[in-house]
CSV table of C-alpha atoms in Angstrom, one decimal:
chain,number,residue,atom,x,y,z
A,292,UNK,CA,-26.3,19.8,-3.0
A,293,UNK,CA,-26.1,21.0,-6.7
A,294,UNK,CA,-22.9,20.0,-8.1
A,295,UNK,CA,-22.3,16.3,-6.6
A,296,UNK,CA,-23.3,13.2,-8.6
A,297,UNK,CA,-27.0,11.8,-7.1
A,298,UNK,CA,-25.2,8.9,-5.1
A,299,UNK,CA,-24.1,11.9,-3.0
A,300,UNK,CA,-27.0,13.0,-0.9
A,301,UNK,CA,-26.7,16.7,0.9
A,302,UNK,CA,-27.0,14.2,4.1
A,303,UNK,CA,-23.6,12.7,3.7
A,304,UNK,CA,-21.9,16.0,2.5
A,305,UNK,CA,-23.1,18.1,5.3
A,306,UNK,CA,-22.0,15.2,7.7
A,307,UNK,CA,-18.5,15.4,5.7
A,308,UNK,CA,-17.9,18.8,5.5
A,309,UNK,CA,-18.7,19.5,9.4
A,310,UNK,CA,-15.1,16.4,9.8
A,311,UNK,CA,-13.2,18.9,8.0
A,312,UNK,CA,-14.3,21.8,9.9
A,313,UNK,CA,-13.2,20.4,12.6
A,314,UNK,CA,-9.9,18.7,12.1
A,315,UNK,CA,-8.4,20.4,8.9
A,316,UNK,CA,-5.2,21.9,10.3
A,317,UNK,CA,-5.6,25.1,7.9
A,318,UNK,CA,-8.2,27.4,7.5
A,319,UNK,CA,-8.5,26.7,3.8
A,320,UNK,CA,-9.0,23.2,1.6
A,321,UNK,CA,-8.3,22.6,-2.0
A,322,UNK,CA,-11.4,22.1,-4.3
A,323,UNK,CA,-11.8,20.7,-7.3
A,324,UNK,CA,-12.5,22.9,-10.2
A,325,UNK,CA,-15.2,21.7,-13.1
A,326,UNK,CA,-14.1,22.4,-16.8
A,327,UNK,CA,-15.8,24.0,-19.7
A,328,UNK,CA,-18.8,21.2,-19.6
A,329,UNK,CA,-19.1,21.3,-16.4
A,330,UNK,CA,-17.4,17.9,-15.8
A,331,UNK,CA,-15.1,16.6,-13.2
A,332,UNK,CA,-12.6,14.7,-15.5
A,333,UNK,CA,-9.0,15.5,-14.0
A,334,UNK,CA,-8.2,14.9,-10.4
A,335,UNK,CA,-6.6,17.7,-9.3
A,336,UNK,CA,-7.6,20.4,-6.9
A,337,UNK,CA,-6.3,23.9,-8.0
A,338,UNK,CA,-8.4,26.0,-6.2
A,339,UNK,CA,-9.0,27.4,-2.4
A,340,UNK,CA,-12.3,26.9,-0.3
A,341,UNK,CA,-12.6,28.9,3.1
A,342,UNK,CA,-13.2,26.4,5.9
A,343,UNK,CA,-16.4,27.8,7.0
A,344,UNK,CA,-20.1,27.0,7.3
A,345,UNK,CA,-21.2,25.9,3.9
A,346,UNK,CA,-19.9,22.9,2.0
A,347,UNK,CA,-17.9,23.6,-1.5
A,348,UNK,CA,-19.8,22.2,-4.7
A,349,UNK,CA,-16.8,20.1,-5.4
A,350,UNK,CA,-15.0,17.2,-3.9
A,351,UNK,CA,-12.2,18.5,-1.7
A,352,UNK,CA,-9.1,17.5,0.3
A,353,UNK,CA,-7.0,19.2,3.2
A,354,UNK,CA,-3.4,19.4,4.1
A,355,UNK,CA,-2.1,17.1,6.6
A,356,UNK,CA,0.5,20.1,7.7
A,357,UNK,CA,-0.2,23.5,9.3
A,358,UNK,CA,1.1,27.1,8.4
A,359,UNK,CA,3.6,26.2,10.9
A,360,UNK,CA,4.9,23.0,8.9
A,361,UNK,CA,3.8,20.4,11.5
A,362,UNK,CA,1.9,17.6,10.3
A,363,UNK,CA,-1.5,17.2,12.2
A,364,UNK,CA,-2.9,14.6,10.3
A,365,UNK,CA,-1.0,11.2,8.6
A,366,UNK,CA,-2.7,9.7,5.6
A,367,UNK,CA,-1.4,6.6,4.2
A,368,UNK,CA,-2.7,6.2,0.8
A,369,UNK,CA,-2.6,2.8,-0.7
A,370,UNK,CA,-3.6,2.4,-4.3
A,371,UNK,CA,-4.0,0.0,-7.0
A,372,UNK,CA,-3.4,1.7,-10.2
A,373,UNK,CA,-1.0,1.9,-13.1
A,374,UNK,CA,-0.5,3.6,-16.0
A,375,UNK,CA,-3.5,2.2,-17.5
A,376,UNK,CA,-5.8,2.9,-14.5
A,377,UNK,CA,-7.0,0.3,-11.6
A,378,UNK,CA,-5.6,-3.4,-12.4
A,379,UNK,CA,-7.1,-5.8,-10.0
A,380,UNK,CA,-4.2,-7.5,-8.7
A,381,UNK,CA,-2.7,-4.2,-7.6
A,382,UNK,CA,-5.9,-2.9,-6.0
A,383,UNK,CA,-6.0,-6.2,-4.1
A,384,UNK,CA,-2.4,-6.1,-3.2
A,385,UNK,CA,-3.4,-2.7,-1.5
A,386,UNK,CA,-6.3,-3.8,0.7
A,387,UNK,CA,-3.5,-6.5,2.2
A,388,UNK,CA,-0.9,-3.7,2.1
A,389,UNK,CA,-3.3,-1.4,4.2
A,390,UNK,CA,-4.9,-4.4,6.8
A,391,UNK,CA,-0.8,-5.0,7.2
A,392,UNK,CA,0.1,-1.7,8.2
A,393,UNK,CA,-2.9,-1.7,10.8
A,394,UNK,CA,-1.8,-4.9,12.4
A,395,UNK,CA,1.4,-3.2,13.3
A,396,UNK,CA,-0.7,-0.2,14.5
A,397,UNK,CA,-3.1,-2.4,16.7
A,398,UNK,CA,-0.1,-4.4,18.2
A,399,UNK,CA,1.5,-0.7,18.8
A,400,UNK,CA,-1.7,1.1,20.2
A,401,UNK,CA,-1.3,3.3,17.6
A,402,UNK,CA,-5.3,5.0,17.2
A,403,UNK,CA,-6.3,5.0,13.6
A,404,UNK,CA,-9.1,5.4,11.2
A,405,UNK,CA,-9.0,3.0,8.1
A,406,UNK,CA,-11.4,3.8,5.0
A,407,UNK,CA,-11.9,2.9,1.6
A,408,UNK,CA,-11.6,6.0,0.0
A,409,UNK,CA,-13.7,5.7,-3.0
A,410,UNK,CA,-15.6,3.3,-5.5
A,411,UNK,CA,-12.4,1.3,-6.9
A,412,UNK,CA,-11.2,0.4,-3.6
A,413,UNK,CA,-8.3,2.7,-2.5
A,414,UNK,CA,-7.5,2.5,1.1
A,415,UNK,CA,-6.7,5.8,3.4
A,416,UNK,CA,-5.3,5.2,6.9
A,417,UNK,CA,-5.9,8.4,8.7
A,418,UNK,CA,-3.5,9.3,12.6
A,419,UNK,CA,-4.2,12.2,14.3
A,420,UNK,CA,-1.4,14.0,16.2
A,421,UNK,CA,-2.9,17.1,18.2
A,422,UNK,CA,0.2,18.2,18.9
A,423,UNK,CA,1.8,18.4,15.3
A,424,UNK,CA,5.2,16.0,14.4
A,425,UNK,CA,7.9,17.5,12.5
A,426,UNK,CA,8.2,17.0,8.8
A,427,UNK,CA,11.7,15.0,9.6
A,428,UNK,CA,9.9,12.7,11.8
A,429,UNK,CA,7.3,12.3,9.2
A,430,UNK,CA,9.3,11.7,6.5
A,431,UNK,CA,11.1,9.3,8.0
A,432,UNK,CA,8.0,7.4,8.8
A,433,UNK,CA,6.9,7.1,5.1
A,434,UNK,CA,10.3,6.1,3.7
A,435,UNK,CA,10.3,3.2,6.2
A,436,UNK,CA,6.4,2.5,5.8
A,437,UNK,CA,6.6,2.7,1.3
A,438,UNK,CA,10.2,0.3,2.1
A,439,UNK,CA,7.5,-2.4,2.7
A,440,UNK,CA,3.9,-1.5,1.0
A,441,UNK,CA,5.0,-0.8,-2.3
A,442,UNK,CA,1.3,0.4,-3.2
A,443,UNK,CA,1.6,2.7,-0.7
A,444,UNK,CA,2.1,6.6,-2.2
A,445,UNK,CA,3.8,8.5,0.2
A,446,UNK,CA,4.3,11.1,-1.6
A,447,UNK,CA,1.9,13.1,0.6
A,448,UNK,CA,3.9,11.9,4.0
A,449,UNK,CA,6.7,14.0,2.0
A,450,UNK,CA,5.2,17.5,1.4
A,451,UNK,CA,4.8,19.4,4.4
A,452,UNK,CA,3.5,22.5,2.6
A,453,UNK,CA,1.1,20.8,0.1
A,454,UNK,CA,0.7,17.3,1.3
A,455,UNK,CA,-3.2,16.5,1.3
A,456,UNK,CA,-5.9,13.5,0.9
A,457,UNK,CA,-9.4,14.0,1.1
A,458,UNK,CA,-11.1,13.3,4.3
A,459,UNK,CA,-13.1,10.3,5.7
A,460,UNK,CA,-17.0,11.0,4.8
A,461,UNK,CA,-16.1,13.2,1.6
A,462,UNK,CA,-17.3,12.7,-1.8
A,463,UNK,CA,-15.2,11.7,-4.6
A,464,UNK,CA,-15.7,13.1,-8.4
A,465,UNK,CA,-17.2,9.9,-9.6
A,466,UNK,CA,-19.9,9.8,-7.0
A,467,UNK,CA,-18.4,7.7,-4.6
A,468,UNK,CA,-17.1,8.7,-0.8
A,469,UNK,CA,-14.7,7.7,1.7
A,470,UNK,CA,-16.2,5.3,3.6
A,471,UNK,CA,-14.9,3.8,6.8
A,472,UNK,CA,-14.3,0.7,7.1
A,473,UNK,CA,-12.6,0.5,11.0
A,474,UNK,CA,-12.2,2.9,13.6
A,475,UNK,CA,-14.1,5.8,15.4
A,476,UNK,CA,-14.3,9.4,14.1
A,477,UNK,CA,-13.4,10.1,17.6
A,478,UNK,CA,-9.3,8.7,17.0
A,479,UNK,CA,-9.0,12.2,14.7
A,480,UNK,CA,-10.9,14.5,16.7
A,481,UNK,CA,-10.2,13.5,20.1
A,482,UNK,CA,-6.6,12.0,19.6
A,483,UNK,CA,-3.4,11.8,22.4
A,484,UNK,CA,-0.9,10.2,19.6
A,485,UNK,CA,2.8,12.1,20.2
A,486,UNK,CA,5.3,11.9,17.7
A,487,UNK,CA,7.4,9.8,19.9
A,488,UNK,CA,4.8,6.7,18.9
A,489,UNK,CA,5.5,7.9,15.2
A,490,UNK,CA,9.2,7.7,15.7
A,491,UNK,CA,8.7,3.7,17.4
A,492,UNK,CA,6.5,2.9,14.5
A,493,UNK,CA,8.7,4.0,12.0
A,494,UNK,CA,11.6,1.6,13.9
A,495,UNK,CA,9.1,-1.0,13.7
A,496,UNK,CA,8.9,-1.1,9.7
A,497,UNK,CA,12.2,-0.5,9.1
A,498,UNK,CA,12.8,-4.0,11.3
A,499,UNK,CA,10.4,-5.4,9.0
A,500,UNK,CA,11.3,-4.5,6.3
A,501,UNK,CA,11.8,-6.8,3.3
A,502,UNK,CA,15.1,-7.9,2.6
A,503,UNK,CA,17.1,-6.4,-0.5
A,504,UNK,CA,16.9,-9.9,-1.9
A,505,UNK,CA,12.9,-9.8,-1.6
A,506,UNK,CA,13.3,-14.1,-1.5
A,507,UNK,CA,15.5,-13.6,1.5
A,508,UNK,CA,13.0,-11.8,3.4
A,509,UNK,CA,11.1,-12.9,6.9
A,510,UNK,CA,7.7,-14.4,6.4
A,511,UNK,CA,4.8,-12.1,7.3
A,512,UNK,CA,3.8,-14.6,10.2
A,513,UNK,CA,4.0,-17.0,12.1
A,514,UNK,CA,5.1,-20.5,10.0
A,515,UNK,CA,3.9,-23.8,10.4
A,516,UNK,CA,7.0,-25.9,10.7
A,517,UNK,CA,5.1,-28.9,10.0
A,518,UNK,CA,4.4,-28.0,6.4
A,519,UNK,CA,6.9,-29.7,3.6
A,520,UNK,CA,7.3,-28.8,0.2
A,521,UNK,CA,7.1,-31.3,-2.3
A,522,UNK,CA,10.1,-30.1,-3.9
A,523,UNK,CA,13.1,-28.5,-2.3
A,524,UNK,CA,13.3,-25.0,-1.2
A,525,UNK,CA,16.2,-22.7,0.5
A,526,UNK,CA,14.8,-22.0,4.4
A,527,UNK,CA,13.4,-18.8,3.3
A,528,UNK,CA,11.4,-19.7,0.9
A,529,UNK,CA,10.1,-23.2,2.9
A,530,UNK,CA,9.3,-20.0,5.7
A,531,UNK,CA,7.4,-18.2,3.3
A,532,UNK,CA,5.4,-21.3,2.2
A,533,UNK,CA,4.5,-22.4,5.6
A,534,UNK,CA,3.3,-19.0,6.3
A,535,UNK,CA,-0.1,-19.4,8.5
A,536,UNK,CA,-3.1,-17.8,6.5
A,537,UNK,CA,-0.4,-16.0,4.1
A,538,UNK,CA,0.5,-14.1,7.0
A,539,UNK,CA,-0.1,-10.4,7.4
A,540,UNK,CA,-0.1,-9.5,4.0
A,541,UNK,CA,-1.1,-12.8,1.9
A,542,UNK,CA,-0.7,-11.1,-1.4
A,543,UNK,CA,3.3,-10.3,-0.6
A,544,UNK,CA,4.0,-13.9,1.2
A,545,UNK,CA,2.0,-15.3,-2.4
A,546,UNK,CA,4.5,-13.9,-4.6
A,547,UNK,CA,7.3,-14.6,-2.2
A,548,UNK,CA,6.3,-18.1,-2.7
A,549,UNK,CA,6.7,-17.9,-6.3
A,550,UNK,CA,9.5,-16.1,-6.2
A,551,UNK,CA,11.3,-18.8,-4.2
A,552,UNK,CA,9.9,-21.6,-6.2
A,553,UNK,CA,11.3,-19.9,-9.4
A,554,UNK,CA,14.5,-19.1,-7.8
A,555,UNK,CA,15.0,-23.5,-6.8
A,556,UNK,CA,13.8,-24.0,-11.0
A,557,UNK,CA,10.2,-25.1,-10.3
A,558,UNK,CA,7.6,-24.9,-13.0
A,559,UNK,CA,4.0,-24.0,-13.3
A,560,UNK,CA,2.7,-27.6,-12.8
A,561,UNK,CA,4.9,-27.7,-9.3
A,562,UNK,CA,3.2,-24.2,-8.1
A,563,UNK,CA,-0.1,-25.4,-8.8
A,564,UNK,CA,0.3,-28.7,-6.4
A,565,UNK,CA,1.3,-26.3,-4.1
A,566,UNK,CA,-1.2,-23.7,-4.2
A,567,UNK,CA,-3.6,-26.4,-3.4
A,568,UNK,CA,-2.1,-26.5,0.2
A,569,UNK,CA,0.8,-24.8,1.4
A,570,UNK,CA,-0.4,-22.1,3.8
A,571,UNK,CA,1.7,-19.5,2.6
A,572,UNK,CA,-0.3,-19.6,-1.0
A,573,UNK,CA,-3.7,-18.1,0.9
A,574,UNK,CA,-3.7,-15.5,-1.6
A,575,UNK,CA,-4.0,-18.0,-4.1
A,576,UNK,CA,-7.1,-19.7,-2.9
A,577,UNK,CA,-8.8,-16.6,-1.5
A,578,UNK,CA,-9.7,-13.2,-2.2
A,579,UNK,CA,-9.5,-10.3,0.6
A,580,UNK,CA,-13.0,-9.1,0.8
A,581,UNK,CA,-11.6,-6.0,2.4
A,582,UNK,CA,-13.6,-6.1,5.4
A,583,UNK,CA,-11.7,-8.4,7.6
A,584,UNK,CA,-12.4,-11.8,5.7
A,585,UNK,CA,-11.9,-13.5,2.8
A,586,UNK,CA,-13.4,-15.2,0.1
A,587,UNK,CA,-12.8,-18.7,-2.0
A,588,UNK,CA,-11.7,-17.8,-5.5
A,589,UNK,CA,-13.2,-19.7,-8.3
A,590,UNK,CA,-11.2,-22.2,-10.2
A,591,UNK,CA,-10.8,-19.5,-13.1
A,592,UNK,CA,-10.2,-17.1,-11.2
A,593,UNK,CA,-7.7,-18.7,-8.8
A,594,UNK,CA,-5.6,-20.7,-12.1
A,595,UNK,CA,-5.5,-16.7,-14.4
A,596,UNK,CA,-4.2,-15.5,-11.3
A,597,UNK,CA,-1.3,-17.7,-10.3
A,598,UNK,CA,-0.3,-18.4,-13.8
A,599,UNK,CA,0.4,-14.2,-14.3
A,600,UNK,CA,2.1,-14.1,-11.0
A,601,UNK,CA,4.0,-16.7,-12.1
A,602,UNK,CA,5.1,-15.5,-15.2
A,603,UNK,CA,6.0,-11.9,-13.1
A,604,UNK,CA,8.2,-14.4,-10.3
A,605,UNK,CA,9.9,-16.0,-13.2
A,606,UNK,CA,11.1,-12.9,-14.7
A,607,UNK,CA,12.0,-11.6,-11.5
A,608,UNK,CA,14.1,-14.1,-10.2
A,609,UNK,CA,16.0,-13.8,-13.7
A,610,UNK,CA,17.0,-10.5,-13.0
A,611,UNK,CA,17.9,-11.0,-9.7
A,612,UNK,CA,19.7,-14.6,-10.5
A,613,UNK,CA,23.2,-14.0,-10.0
A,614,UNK,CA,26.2,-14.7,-12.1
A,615,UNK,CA,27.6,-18.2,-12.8
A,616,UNK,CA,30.7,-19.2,-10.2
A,617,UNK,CA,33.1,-19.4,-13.1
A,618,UNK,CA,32.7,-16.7,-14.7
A,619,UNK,CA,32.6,-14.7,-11.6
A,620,UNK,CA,36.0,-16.3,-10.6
A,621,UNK,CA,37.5,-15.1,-14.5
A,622,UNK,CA,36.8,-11.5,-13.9
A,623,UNK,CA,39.7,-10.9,-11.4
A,624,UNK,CA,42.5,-13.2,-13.7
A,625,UNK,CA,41.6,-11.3,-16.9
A,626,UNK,CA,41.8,-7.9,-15.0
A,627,UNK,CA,45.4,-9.4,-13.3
A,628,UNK,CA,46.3,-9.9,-17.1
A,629,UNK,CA,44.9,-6.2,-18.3
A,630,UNK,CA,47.5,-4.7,-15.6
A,631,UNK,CA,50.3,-6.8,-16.7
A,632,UNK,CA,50.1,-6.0,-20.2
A,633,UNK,CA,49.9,-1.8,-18.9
């Protein structure tokens, strides 16, 4: 196929394009458009390719929504980049975000197709819904799911007339594909999913969700009870240290770690001695390989990464430190005294 990079054989883009001929909800995908040098340089997809029988020459995605504005497909996109482009920790903080979210799914049933969706290590969760949901129901589904993956861009989830992802299978601009990682093919082209299961996950995540005070939140798991820190804690954060394998999402109950240590004045060298052990510090220790295990850091590794999440926990619980007792208790005499004097 003239037009992809050589990693993408006509093979795998045939195999691609004949998923989106089938579950693409409108007759018509967005394309990619090459500049002046023939180059694929900006992610966007300005232009319109007829869903028919030959492949476009560019990577493409499709709309989750049909003309009639009800979503047929869900993608949740979870992604690890920043202003300056992938950062590690973010991109790793994804992969937990995204094996999370398809705990809750397997514990609800839910049929789903997980996939790294290119080179750098995005994750796509794909749902089918033959039926179509309504673009309330959706919505309300991705407010409560980006309330507690905060890699998540749901931004998609929100635009029922231009909300799109590219597919599982199809090639990305810098020679990569979606690839998947779990699931059958058959969850999006043979699913029963009604939007009534969409409406009991979304009650689901907004249960879970983290507390406005993120050190006040639940642990992501079940705690060992056994586990003592060597310096004192409030309950929460001795929850989130005790935390069985980091829990659900290790890279969340890590920094909820920190941010409890910070928040009871602990320093680096305390952190460290518990990082050694404390179950809730996985992420710490370990890497997610993104395909269902995990992987001992080295000692580099493991020490660059607690002492920047550290630093990010300290500054945190500054902000969110709040105000002496005594001067709290002066604000309402001196405004007594600024209505007397009126």
């Amino acid at each position: 196929m003239a037009g992809f990079n050589v990693r993408q054989s006509a093979g795998d883009v045939d195999a691609a394009w004949e998923l989106t001929r089938r579950i693409s909800p409108r007759d018509r995908v967005r394309v990619m458009k090459r500049d002046a040098y023939g180059r694929l340089d900006e992610n966007s997809y300005p232009s319109f390719y007829r869903v028919g029988p030959s492949a476009p020459a560019t990577p493409w995605c499709i709309r989750l929504a049909d003309d009639a504005g009800l979503f047929r497909l869900l993608c949740f996109d979870f992604d690890g980049k920043d202003k300056h482009g992938v950062d590690a920790e973010l991109m790793e903080r994804a992969v937990d975000e995204a094996d999370a979210l398809a705990v809750i799914l397997d514990e609800l049933s839910i049929a789903y197709v997980l996939c790294q969706s290119s080179g750098t290590g995005g994750r796509h969760i794909w749902i089918a819904v033959p039926g179509g949901a309504p673009a309330d129901v959706v919505a309300s589904l991705a407010r409560a799911a980006r309330a507690n993956y905060r890699t998540l861009d749901h931004g998609m989830l929100l635009n029922v007339r231009e909300g799109a992802a590219r597919p599982p299978l199809s090639p990305h601009r810098d020679g990569s594909s979606s690839t998947i990682i779990r699931g059958s093919l058959d969850v999006l082209t043979a699913s029963r999913i009604v939007p009534d299961e969409l409406i009991g996950l979304a009650a689901v995540l907004d249960e879970r969700r983290p507390a406005l005070r993120a050190a006040e939140s639940a642990p992501s798991g079940p705690v060992d009870r056994s586990h003592r820190a060597h310096r004192q804690l409030t309950a929460a954060g001795a929850a989130h240290m005790g935390t069985i394998d980091g829990g659900s999402n290790p890279s969340w109950t890590g920094f909820m770690c920190l941010l409890a240590a910070a928040n009871a004045g602990w320093s680096l060298a305390d952190v460290e001695h518990a990082a050694k052990t404390a179950p809730g510090m996985e992420h710490y220790r370990t890497k997610n390989t993104g395909r269902g295990t995990r992987r001992r850091r080295s000692p580099a590794e493991a020490r660059e990464r607690l002492e920047r999440q550290w630093a990010k926990a300290q500054q945190y619980a500054a902000v969110q430190r709040p105000l002496p007792v005594a001067r709290e208790a002066a604000r309402p005499h001196r405004a007594r005294r600024h209505r007397a004097r009126r």
